[in-house]
Short mmCIF file of C-alpha atoms in Angstrom, two decimals:
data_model
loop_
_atom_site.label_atom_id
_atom_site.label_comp_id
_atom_site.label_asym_id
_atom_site.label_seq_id
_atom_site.Cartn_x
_atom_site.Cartn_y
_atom_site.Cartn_z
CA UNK A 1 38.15 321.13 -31.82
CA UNK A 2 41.29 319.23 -30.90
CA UNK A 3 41.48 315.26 -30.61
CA UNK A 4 42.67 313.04 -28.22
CA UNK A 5 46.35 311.46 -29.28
CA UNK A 6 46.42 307.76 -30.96
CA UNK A 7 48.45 306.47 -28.60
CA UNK A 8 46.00 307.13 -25.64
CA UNK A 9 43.31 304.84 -27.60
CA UNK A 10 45.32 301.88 -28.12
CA UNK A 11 46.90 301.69 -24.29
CA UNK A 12 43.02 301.90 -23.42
CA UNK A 13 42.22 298.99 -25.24
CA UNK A 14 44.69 296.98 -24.43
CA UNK A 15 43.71 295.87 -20.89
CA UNK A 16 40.49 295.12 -22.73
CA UNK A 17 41.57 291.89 -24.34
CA UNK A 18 44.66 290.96 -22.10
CA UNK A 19 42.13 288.56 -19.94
CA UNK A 20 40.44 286.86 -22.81
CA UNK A 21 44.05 285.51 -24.35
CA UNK A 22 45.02 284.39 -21.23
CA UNK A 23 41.47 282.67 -20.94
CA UNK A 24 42.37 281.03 -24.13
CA UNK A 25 46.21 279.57 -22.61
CA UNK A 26 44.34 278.62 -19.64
CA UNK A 27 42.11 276.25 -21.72
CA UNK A 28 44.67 275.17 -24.44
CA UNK A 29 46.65 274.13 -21.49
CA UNK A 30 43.93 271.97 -19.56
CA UNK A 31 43.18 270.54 -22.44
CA UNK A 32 46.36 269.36 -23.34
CA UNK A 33 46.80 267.88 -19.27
CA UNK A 34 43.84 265.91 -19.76
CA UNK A 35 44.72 264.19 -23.15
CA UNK A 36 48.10 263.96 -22.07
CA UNK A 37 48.34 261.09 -20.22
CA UNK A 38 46.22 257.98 -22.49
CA UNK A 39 48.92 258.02 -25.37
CA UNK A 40 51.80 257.17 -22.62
CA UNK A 41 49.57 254.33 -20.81
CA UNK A 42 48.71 253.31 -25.03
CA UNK A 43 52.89 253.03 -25.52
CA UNK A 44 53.23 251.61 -22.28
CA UNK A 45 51.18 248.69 -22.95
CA UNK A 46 52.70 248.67 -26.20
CA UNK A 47 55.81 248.21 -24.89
CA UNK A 48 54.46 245.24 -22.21
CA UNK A 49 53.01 243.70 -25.25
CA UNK A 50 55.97 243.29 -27.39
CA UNK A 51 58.32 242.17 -24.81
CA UNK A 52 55.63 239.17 -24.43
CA UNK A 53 55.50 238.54 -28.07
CA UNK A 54 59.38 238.47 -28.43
CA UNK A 55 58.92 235.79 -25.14
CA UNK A 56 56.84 233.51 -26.71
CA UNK A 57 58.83 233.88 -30.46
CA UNK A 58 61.70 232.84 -28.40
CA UNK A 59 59.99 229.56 -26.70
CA UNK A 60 58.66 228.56 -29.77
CA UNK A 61 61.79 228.96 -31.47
CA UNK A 62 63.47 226.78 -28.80
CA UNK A 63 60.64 224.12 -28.29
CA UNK A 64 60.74 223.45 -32.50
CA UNK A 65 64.47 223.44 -32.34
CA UNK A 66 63.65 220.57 -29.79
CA UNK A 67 61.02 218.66 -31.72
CA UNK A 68 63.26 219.10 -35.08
CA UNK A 69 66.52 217.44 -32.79
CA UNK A 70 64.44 214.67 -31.31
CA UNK A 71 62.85 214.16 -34.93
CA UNK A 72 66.14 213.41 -36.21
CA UNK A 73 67.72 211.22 -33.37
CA UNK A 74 64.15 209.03 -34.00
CA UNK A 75 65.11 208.67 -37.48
CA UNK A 76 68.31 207.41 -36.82
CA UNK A 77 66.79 204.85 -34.95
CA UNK A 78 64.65 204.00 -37.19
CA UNK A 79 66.90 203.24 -40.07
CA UNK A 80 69.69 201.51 -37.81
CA UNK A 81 66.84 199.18 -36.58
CA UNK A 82 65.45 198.20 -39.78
CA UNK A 83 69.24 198.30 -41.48
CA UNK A 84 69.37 195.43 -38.39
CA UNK A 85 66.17 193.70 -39.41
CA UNK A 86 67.35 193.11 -42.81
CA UNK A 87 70.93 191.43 -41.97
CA UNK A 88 69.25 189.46 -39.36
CA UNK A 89 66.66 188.19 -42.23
CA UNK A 90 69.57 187.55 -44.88
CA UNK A 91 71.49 185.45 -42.00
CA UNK A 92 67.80 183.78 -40.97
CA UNK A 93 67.47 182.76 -44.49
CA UNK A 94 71.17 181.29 -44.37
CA UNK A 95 70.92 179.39 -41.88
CA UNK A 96 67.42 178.23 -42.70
CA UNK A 97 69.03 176.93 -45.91
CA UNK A 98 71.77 175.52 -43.94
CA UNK A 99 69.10 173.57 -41.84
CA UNK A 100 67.17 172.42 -44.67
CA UNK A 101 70.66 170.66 -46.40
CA UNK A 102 71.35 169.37 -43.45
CA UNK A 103 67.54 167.82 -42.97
CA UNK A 104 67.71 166.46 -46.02
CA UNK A 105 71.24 164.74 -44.98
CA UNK A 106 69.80 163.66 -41.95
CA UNK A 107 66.35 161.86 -44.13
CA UNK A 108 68.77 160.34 -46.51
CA UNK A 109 71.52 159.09 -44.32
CA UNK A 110 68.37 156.98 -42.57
CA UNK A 111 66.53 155.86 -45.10
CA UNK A 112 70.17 154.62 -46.73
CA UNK A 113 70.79 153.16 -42.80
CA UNK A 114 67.22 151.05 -43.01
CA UNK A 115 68.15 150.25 -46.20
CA UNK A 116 71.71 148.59 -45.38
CA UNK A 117 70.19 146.98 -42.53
CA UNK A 118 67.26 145.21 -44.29
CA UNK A 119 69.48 143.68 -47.33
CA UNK A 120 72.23 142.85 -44.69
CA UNK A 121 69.29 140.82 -42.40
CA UNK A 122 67.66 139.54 -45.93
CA UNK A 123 71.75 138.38 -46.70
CA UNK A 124 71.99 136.38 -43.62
CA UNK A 125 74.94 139.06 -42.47
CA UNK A 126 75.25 140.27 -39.00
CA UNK A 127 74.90 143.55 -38.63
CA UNK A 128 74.04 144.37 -35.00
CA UNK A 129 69.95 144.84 -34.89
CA UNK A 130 68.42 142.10 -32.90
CA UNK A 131 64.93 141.17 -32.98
CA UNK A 132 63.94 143.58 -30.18
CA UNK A 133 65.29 146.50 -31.77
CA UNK A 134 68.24 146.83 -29.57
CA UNK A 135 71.22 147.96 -32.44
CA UNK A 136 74.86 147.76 -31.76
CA UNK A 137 76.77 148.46 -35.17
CA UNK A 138 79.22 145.58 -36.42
CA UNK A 139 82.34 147.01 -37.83
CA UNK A 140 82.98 146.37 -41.61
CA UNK A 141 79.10 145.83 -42.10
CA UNK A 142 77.43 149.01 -44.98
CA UNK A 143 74.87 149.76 -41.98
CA UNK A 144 77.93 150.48 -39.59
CA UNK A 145 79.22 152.48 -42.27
CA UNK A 146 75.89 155.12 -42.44
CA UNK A 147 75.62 154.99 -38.59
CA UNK A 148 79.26 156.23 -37.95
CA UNK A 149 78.67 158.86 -40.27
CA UNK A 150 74.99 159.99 -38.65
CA UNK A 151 75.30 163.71 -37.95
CA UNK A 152 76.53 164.43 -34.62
CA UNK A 153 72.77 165.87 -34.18
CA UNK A 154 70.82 163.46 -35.77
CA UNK A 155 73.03 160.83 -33.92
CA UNK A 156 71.23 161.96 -30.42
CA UNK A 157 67.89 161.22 -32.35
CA UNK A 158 68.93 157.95 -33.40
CA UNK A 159 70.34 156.71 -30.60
CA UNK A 160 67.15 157.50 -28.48
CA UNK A 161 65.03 156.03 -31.14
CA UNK A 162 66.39 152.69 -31.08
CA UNK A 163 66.13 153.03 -26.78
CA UNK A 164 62.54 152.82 -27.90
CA UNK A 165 63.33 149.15 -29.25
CA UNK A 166 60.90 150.29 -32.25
CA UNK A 167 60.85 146.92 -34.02
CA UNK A 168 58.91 145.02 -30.91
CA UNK A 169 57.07 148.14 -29.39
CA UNK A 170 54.15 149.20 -31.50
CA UNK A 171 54.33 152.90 -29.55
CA UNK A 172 57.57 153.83 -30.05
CA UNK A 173 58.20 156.44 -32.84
CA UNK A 174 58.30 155.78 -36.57
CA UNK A 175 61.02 157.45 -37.44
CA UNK A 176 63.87 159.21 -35.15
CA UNK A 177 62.86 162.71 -36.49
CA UNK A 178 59.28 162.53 -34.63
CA UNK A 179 61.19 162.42 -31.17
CA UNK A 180 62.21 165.80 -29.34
CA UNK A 181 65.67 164.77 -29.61
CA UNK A 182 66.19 165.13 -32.83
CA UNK A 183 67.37 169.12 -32.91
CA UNK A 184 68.76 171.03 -35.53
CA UNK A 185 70.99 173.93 -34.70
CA UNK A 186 70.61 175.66 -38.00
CA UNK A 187 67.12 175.83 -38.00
CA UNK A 188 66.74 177.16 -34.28
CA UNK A 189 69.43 179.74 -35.23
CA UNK A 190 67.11 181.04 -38.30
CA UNK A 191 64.21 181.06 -35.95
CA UNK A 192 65.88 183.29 -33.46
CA UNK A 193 67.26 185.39 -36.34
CA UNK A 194 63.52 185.73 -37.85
CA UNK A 195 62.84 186.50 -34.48
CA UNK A 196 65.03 189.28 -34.30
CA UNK A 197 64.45 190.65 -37.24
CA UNK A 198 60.64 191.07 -36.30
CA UNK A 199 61.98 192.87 -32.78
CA UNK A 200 64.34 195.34 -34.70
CA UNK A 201 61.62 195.35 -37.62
CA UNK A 202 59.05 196.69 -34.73
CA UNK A 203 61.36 198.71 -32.86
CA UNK A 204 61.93 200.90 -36.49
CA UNK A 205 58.27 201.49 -36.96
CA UNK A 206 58.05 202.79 -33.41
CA UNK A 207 61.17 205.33 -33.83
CA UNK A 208 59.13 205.97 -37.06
CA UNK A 209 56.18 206.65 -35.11
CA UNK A 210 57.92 208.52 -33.01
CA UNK A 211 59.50 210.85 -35.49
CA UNK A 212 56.31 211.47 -37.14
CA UNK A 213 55.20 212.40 -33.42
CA UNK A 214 58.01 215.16 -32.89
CA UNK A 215 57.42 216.17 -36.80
CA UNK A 216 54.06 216.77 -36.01
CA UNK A 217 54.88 219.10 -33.07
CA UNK A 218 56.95 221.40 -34.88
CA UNK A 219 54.15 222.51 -36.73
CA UNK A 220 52.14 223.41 -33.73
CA UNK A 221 54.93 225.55 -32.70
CA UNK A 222 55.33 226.95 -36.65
CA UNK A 223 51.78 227.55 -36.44
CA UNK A 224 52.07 229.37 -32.90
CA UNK A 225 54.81 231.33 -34.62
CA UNK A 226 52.94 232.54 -37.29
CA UNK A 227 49.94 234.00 -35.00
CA UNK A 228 52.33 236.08 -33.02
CA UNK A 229 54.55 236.98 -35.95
CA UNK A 230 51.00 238.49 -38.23
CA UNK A 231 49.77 239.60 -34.54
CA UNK A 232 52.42 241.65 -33.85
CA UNK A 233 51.79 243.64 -37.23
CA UNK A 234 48.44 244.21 -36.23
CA UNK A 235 47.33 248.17 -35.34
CA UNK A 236 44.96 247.16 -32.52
CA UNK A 237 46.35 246.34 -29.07
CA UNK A 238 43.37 244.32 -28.81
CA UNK A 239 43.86 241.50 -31.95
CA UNK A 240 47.46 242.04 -31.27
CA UNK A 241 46.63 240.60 -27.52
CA UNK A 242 44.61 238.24 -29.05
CA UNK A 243 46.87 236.45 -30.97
CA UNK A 244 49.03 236.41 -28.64
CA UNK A 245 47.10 234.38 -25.94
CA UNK A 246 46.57 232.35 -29.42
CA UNK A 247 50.03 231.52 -29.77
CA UNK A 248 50.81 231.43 -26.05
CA UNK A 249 48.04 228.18 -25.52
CA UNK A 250 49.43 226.68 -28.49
CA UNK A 251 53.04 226.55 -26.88
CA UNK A 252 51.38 225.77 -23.92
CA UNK A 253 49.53 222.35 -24.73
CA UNK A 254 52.25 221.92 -27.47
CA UNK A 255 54.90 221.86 -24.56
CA UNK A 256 53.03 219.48 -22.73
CA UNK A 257 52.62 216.95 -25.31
CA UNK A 258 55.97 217.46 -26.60
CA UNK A 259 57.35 216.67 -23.06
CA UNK A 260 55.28 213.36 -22.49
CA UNK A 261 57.13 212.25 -26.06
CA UNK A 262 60.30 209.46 -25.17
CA UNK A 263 63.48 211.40 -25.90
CA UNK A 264 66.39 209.67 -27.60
CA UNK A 265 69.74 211.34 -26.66
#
């Protein structure tokens, strides 16, 4: 009995299993047009995300280059306002001392005056203070000699003192230095200087103030940095997102109070 030839038996078969491998391509290949597409839309909103990170890395780069400028410019104002507060004290103090020699001129150079006049009237010698208290000075009398040397100041005092005829009206002023005349310079100058120097005093803790203001903003913006920065190493789109709208707010509200701040150019 003769058999059929090899060959025959395999070209049989082979239409046998032709459709099932091409079954199998057809599914490989749906399955591969169905996952295809939700890894691009993933790097896609990768890409979005980043470009919005680098955005807000570069605001909050600028906005703390800001803060750190305006920090600095407050500090200069600070120390040139209380370098100003301290000359204007040492020149307050000066010229207080100034006023206080020149006070004590002004008692002495009186009290000498009253004294010259009372042994002049007790020696019988004429030295130009009548009985109502009108007072011319006599030349060559001691008395004359103290009045003509009577500060120029003081002099003003004096003179309206006497108007007063103090020696017959019980209500005129005791002394010349009791009257609103009598003015000393020196001593007004030292309490304008001390008044300066309390001005540029307050005027340096404000820029201080200030400073500490601007100081304080740069760490919002370091903080807002930071959330982005650790965000953006993140594996989940969704934390990474999250920190971002973080650090986005905190540029936000730190913009706003960093613009209401005074700026010193």
């Amino acid at each position: 009995m003769s058999h059929p030839p090899q060959e025959q038996r395999g070209d049989e078969s082979t239409p046998t299993h032709a459709p099932a491998l091409r079954d199998l391509d057809d599914i490989g290949a749906g399955s591969a047009a169905r996952t295809g597409g939700a890894p691009s839309a993933s790097r896609e909103r990768a890409g979005r995300l980043e470009i919005a990170e680098a955005f807000l890395v570069a605001v909050a780069a600028l906005l703390t280059a800001w803060a750190a400028f305006q920090s600095t410019k407050w500090g200069g104002v600070q120390a040139d306002s209380f370098n100003r507060a301290g000359a204007a004290r040492t020149e307050s103090v000066r010229a207080s001392n100034l006023a206080n020699r020149q006070t004590v001129i002004d008692v002495t150079s009186f009290t000498s005056w009253v004294n010259a006049v009372a042994s002049e009237r007790r020696a019988g010698i004429e030295n130009g203070l009548q009985d109502d208290g009108s007072y011319a000075a006599v030349a060559g009398t001691q008395s004359a000699f103290l009045h003509d040397r009577f500060r120029p100041e003081f002099t003003l005092a004096f003179d309206a003192w006497i108007a007063q005829r103090p020696l017959s009206d019980p209500d005129a002023a005791s002394t010349p230095f009791e009257l609103g005349e009598y003015r000393n310079a020196a001593a007004e100058e030292a309490a304008q200087l001390e008044q300066d120097a309390d001005a540029a005093g307050a005027t340096g803790r404000q820029a201080n103030q200030r400073g500490d203001n601007y100081v304080m903003m740069t760490i919002v913006f370091a903080l807002a940095l930071v959330l982005v920065s650790v965000g953006a190493k993140m594996q989940s789109i969704r934390i990474r997102t999250a920190m971002a709208i973080a650090s986005g707010c905190a540029i936000a509200l730190g913009a706003i109070v960093l613009f209401s701040f005074p700026v010193e150019l």
